[in-house]
Short mmCIF file of C-alpha atoms in Angstrom, two decimals:
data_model
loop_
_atom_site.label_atom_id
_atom_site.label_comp_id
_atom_site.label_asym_id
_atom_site.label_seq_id
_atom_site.Cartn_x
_atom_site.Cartn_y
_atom_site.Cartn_z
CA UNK M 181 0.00 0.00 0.00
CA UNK M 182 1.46 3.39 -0.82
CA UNK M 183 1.14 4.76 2.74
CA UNK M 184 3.24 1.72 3.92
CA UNK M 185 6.06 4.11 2.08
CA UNK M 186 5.77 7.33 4.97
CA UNK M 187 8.38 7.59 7.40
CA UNK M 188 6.72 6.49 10.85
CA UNK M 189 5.68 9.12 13.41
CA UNK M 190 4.64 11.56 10.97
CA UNK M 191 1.39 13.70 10.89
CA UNK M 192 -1.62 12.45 10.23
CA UNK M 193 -4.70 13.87 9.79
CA UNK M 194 -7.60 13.15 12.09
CA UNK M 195 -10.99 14.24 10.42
CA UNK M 196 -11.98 15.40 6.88
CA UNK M 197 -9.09 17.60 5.14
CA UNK M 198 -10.76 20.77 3.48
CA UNK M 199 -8.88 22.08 0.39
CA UNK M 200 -10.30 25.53 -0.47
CA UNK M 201 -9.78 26.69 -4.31
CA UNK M 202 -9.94 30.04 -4.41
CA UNK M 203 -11.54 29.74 -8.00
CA UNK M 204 -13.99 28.70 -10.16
CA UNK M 205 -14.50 25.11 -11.00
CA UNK M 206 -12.66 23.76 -14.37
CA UNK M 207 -9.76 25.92 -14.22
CA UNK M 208 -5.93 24.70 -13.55
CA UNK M 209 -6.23 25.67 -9.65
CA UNK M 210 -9.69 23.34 -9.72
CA UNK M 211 -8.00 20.32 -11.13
CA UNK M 212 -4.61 21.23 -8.77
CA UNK M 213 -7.33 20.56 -6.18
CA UNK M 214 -9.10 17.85 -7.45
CA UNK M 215 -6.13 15.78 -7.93
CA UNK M 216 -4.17 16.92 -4.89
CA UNK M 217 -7.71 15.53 -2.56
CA UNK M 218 -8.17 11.67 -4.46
CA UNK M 219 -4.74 11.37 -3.50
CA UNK M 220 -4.14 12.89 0.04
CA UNK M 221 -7.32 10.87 0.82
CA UNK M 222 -6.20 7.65 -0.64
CA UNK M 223 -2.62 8.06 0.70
CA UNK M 224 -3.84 9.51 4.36
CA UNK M 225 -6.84 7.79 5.09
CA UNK M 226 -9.32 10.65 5.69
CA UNK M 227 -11.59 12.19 3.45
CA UNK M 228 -10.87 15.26 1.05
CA UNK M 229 -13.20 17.53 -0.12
CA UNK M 230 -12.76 20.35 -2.32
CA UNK M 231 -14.55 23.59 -1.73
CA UNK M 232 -14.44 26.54 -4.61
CA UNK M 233 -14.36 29.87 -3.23
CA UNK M 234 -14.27 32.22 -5.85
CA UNK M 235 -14.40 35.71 -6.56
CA UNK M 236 -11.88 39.27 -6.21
CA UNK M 237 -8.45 37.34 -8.05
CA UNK M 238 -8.83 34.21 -5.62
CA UNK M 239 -8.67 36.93 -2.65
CA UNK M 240 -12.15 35.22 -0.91
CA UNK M 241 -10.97 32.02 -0.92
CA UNK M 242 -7.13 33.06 0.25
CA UNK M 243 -9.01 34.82 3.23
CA UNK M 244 -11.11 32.24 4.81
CA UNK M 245 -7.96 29.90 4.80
CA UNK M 246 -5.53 32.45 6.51
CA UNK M 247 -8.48 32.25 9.31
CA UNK M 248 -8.46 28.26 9.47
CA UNK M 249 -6.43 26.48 12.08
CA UNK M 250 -3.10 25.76 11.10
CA UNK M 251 -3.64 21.91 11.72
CA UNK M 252 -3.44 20.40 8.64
CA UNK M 253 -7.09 19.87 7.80
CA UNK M 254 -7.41 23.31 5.75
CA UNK M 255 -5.02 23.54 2.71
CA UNK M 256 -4.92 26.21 0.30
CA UNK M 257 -4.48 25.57 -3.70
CA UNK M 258 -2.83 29.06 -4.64
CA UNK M 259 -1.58 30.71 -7.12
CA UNK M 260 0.33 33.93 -8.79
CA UNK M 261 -2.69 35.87 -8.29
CA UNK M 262 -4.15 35.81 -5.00
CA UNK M 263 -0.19 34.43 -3.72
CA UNK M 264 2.11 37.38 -5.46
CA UNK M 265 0.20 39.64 -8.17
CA UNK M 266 -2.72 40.44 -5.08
CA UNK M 267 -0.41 42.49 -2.25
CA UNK M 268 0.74 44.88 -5.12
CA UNK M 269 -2.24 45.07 -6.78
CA UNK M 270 -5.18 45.91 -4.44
CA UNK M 271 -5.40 48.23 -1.54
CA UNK M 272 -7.27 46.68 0.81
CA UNK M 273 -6.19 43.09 0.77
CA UNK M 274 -7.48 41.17 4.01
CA UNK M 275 -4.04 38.98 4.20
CA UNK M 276 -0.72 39.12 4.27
CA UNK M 277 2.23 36.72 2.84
CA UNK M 278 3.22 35.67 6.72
CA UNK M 279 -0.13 34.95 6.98
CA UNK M 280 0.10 31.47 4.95
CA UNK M 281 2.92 29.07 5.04
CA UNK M 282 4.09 27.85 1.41
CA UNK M 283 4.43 24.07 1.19
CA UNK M 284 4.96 23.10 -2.29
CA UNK M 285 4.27 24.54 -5.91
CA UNK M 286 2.45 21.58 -8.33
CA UNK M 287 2.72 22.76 -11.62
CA UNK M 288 3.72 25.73 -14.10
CA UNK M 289 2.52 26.66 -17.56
CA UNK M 290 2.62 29.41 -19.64
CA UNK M 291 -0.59 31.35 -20.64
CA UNK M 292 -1.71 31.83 -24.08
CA UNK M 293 -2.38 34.65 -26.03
CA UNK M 294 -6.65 33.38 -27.87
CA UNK M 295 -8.65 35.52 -29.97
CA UNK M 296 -11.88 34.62 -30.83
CA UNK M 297 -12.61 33.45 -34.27
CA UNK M 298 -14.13 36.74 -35.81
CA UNK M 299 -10.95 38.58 -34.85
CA UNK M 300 -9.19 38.97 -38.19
CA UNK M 301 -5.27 38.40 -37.08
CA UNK M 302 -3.26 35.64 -37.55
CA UNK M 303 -0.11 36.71 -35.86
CA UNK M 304 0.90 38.43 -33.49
CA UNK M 305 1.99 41.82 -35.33
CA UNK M 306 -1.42 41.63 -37.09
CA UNK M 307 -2.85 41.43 -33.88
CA UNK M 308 -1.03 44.68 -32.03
CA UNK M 309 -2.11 46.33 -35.40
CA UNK M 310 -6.21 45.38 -35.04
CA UNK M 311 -5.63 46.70 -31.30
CA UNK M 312 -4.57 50.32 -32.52
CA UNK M 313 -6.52 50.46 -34.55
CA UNK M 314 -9.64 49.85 -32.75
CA UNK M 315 -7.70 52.29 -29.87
CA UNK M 316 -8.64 50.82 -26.74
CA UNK M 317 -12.76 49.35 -28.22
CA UNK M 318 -11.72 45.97 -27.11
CA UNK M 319 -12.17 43.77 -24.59
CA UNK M 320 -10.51 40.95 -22.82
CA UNK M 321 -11.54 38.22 -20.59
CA UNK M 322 -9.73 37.76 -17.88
CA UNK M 323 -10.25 34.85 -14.85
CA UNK M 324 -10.77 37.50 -12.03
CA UNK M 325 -8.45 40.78 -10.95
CA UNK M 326 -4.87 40.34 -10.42
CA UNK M 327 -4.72 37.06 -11.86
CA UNK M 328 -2.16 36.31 -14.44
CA UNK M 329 -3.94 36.03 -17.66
CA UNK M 330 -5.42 39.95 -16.02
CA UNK M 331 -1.71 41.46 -15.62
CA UNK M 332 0.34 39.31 -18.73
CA UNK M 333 -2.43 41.59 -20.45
CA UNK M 334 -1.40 44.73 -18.72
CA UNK M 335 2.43 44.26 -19.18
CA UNK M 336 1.50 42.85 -23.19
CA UNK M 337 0.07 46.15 -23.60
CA UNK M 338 2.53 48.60 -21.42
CA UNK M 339 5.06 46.78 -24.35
CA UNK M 340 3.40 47.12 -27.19
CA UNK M 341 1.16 50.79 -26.88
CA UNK M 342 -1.79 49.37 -27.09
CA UNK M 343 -5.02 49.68 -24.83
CA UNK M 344 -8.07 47.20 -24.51
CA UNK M 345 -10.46 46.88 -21.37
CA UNK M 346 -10.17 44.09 -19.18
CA UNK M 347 -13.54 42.47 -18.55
CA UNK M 348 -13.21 40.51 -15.06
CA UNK M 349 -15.00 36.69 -14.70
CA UNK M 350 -14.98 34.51 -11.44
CA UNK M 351 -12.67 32.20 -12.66
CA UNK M 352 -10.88 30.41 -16.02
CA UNK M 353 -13.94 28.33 -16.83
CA UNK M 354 -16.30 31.35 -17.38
CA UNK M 355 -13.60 33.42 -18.60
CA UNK M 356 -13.43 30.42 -21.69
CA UNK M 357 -17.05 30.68 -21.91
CA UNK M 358 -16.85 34.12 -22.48
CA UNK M 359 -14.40 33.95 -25.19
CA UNK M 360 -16.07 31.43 -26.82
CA UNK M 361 -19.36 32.94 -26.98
CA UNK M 362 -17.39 36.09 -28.24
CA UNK M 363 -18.52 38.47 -25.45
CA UNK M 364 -15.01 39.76 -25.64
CA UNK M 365 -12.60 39.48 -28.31
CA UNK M 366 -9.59 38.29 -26.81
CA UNK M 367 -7.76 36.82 -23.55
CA UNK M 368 -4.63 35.40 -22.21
CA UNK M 369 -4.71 32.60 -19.62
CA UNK M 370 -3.49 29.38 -18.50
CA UNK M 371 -2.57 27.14 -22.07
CA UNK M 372 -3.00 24.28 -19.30
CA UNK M 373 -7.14 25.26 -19.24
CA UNK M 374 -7.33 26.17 -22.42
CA UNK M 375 -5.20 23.40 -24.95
CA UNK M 376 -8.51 21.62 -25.49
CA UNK M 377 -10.30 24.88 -26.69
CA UNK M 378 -7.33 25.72 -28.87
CA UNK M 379 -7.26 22.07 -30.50
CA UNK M 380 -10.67 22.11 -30.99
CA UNK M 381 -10.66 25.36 -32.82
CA UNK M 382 -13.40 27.35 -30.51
CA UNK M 383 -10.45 29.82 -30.06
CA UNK M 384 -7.61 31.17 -32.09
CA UNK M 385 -4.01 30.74 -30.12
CA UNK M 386 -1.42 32.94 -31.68
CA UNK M 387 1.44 32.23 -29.20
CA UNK M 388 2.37 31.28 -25.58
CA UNK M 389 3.94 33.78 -22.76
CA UNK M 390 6.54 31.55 -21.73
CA UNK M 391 9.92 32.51 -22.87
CA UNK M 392 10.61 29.28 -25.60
CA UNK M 393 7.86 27.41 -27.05
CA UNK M 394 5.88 24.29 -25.70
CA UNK M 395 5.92 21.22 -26.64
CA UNK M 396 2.15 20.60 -26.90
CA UNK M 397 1.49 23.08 -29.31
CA UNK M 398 4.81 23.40 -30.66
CA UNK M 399 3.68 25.44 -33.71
CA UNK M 400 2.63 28.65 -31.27
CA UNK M 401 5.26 30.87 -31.13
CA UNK M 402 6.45 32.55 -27.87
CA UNK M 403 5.55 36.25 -28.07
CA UNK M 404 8.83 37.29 -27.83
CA UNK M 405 9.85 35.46 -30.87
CA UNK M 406 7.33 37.72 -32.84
CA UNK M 407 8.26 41.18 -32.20
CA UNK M 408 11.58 43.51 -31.12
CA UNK M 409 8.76 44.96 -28.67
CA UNK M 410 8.16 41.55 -26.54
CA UNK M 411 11.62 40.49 -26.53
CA UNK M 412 11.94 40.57 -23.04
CA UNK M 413 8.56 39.48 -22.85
CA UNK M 414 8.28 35.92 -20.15
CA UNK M 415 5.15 34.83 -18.11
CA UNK M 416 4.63 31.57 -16.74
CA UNK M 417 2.20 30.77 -14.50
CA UNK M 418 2.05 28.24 -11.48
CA UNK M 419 -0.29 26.51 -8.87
CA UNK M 420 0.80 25.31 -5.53
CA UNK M 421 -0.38 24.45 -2.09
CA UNK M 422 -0.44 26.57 0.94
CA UNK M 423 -1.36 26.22 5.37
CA UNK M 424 -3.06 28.69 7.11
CA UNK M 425 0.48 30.35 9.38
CA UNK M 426 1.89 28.95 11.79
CA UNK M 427 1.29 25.01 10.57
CA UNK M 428 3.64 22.73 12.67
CA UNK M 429 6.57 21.55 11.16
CA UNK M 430 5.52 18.05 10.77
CA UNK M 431 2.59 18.87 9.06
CA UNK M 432 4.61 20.89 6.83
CA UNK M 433 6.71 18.46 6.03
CA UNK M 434 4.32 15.42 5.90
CA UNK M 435 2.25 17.05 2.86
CA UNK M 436 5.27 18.28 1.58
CA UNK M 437 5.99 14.82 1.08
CA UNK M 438 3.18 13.85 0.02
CA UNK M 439 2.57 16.54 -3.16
CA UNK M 440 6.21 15.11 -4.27
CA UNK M 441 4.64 11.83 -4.27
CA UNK M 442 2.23 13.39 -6.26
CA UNK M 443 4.37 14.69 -9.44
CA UNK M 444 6.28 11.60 -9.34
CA UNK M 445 3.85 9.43 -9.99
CA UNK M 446 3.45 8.95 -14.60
CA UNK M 447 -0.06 9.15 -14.82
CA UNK M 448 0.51 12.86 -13.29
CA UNK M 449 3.21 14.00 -15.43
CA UNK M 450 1.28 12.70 -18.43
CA UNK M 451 -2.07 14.58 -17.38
CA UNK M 452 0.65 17.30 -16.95
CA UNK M 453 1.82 17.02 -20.35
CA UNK M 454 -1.66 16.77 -22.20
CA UNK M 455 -1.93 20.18 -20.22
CA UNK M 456 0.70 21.82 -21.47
CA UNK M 457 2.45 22.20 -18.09
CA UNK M 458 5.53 20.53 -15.92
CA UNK M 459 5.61 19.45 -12.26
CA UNK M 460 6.89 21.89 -10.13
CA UNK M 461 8.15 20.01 -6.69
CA UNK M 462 10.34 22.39 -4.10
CA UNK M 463 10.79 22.05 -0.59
CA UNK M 464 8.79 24.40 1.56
CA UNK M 465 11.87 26.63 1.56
CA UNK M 466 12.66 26.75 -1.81
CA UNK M 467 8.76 27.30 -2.46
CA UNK M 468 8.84 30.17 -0.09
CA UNK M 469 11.52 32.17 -1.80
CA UNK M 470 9.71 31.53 -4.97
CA UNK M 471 6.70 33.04 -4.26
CA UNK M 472 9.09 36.19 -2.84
CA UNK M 473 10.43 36.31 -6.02
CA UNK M 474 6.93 36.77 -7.91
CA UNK M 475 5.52 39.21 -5.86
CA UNK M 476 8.51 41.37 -6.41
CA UNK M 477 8.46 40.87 -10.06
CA UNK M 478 5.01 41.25 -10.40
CA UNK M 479 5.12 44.44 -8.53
CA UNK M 480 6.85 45.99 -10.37
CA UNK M 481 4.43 45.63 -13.40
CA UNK M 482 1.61 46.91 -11.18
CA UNK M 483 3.48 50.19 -10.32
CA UNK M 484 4.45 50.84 -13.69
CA UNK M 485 1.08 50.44 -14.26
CA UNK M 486 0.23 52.56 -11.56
CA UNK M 487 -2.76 50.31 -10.88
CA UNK M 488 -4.51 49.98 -7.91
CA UNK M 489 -8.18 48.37 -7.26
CA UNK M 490 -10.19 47.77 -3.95
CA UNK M 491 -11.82 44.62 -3.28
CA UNK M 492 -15.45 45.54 -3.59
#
C-alpha cells in the first residue's frame, strides 16, 4: 500500500481535510485541487473535499484559509494571483504573505495569447495592429483581478502601446465561456485550461507567454519570438499548495511529502503534459523564496502600471 512508504511518526490527519480553491470550478487551480484531494485521501486515510471559493483574483478564498487552524485539515491551492500579483495590486487586501505558510508549488505553464474566431489576425503583429486600430474598443476576458492572464495583459500592452479593457470573470472556466461565446474578443490565460479549446478550434491561439515554445502546441510561437517589442517578454504561471500560518513543522513536512509523491507518480506527469504544463516540486523553503520572487516581479508591473483596485 502506498502509505506503507511514509516515514513512521509523521502527521496524520484526524478528520476530513478541506482544500479551499480560491476559484472557479474547471480551471488549472480546480484540477490542482481535485487531484491533490483523491490522493491525500487515498494516501492519508481521511476524506478530502474540495470547496471553490471564488471571486476578487482568488482573494475570498485566500481569506477564509488564513483564518483556518493551522492543523493540517485546511489547505490552500494558490496561485500567482491571489499568492504574489494580489499584495501589489489591491489596496485593501485582508491577508498578508506571513499569513500562509508555502508548502509546495504543483505545476507551471505558460498562458496563451486566444482571440476569438471573428478577430481577423493571424499573428501576433497583425494582432497589435487590429488593437490600434480599434484604440482601446476591445475587450478581454480575464479569470478574475490580479490574476495572471489579467496582468500578462497589462504588461503585453505597457510593451506594445496598445489599450483594450479588461472584462473581469470569477474564474478560467467562465472566462473560456466568455471567449467562446465572443462576449469579448480576446484573452490570455493558463494554455493548461485552455489546450482543449485551442485544439478544438473554438479559439484562435497565436502564441504562448513563456519565454521558448511548448511542446504541446509546438507550432505557437512565444511572443517574444514575434516582435523587437516583446523580446523581453516571459510569463509563466504556477499553482501550488499553501497552510493557514503557523502550521507545525511536521505537518509541513508530511504534505510536503506527500505533493512530491504526487508529481512523481506517470499518470501525473502525463495529465501534466496533455496540459501543457511541468511538475513543479520544491521544498517548503525553496517554495517560499519563490513566491518572494513573484511578488517582487510582479510588482513591479503593477506600479508601472500605476494600478490599484479595492476589493469591492
Amino acid at each position: 500500500m502506498p502509505g506503507l512508504l511514509r516515514a513512521q511518526g509523521a502527521w496524520r490527519p484526524t478528520q476530513t481535510i478541506r482544500i479551499v480553491v480560491p476559484a472557479a470550478a474547471a480551471g488549472t487551480t480546480d484540477i490542482m485541487g481535485r487531484l491533490l484531494a483523491a490522493f491525500l485521501q487515498e494516501r492519508l486515510g481521511q476524506p478530502a473535499v474540495v470547496e471553490n471559493r471564488s471571486g476578487a483574483g482568488g482573494t475570498i478564498g485566500t481569506a477564509e484559509v488564513v483564518r483556518a487552524r493551522p492543523d493540517g485539515h485546511t489547505i490552500l491551492v494558490g496561485n500567482i494571483g491571489p499568492q504574489a500579483i494580489a499584495y501589489s495590486l489591491f489596496r485593501n487586501l485582508p491577508y498578508r504573505p506571513e499569513q500562509l505558510t508555502p508548502v509546495s508549488n504543483m505545476i507551471r505553464g505558460p498562458n496563451a495569447l486566444m482571440v476569438h474566431p471573428s478577430v481577423p489576425a493571424r499573428t501576433v503583429p497583425e494582432f497589435v495592429q487590429y488593437l490600434k486600430e480599434k484604440q482601446g474598443r476591445l475587450n478581454y476576458a480575464t479569470s478574475g483581478p490580479g490574476q495572471s492572464g489579467h496582468l500578462a495583459n497589462v504588461w503585453f500592452q505597457q510593451l506594445t502601446g496598445t489599450q483594450a479593457t479588461a472584462v473581469h470573470f470569477r474564474g478560467a472556466g467562465p472566462a473560456m465561456l466568455g471567449l467562446i461565446a465572443g462576449d469579448v474578443e480576446f484573452s490570455v490565460d493558463n494554455l493548461t485550461t485552455a489546450v482543449e479549446q485551442i485544439r478544438g478550434g473554438k479559439v484562435r491561439a497565436l502564441a504562448v507567454t513563456s519565454a521558448d515554445r511548448n511542446a504541446q502546441i509546438p507550432e505557437l510561437p512565444a511572443l517574444r519570438e514575434t516582435m523587437p517589442e516583446l523580446a523581453n517578454y516571459d510569463v509563466s504561471t504556477w499553482f501550488g499548495a499553501f497552510l493557514p500560518g503557523g502550521a507545525p513543522e511536521p505537518v509541513v513536512t508530511t504534505l510536503n511529502g506527500e505533493i512530491k509523491a504526487l508529481l512523481e507518480l506517470p499518470a501525473t506527469r502525463q495529465r501534466f503534459a496533455e496540459m501543457g504544463g511541468v511538475p513543479a516540486y520544491g521544498t517548503p523553503a525553496e517554495y517560499a523564496a519563490f513566491v518572494r520572487a513573484e511578488t517582487e516581479k510582479w510588482g513591479n508591473v503593477v506600479r508601472r502600471e500605476g494600478l490599484q483596485l479595492d476589493i469591492g
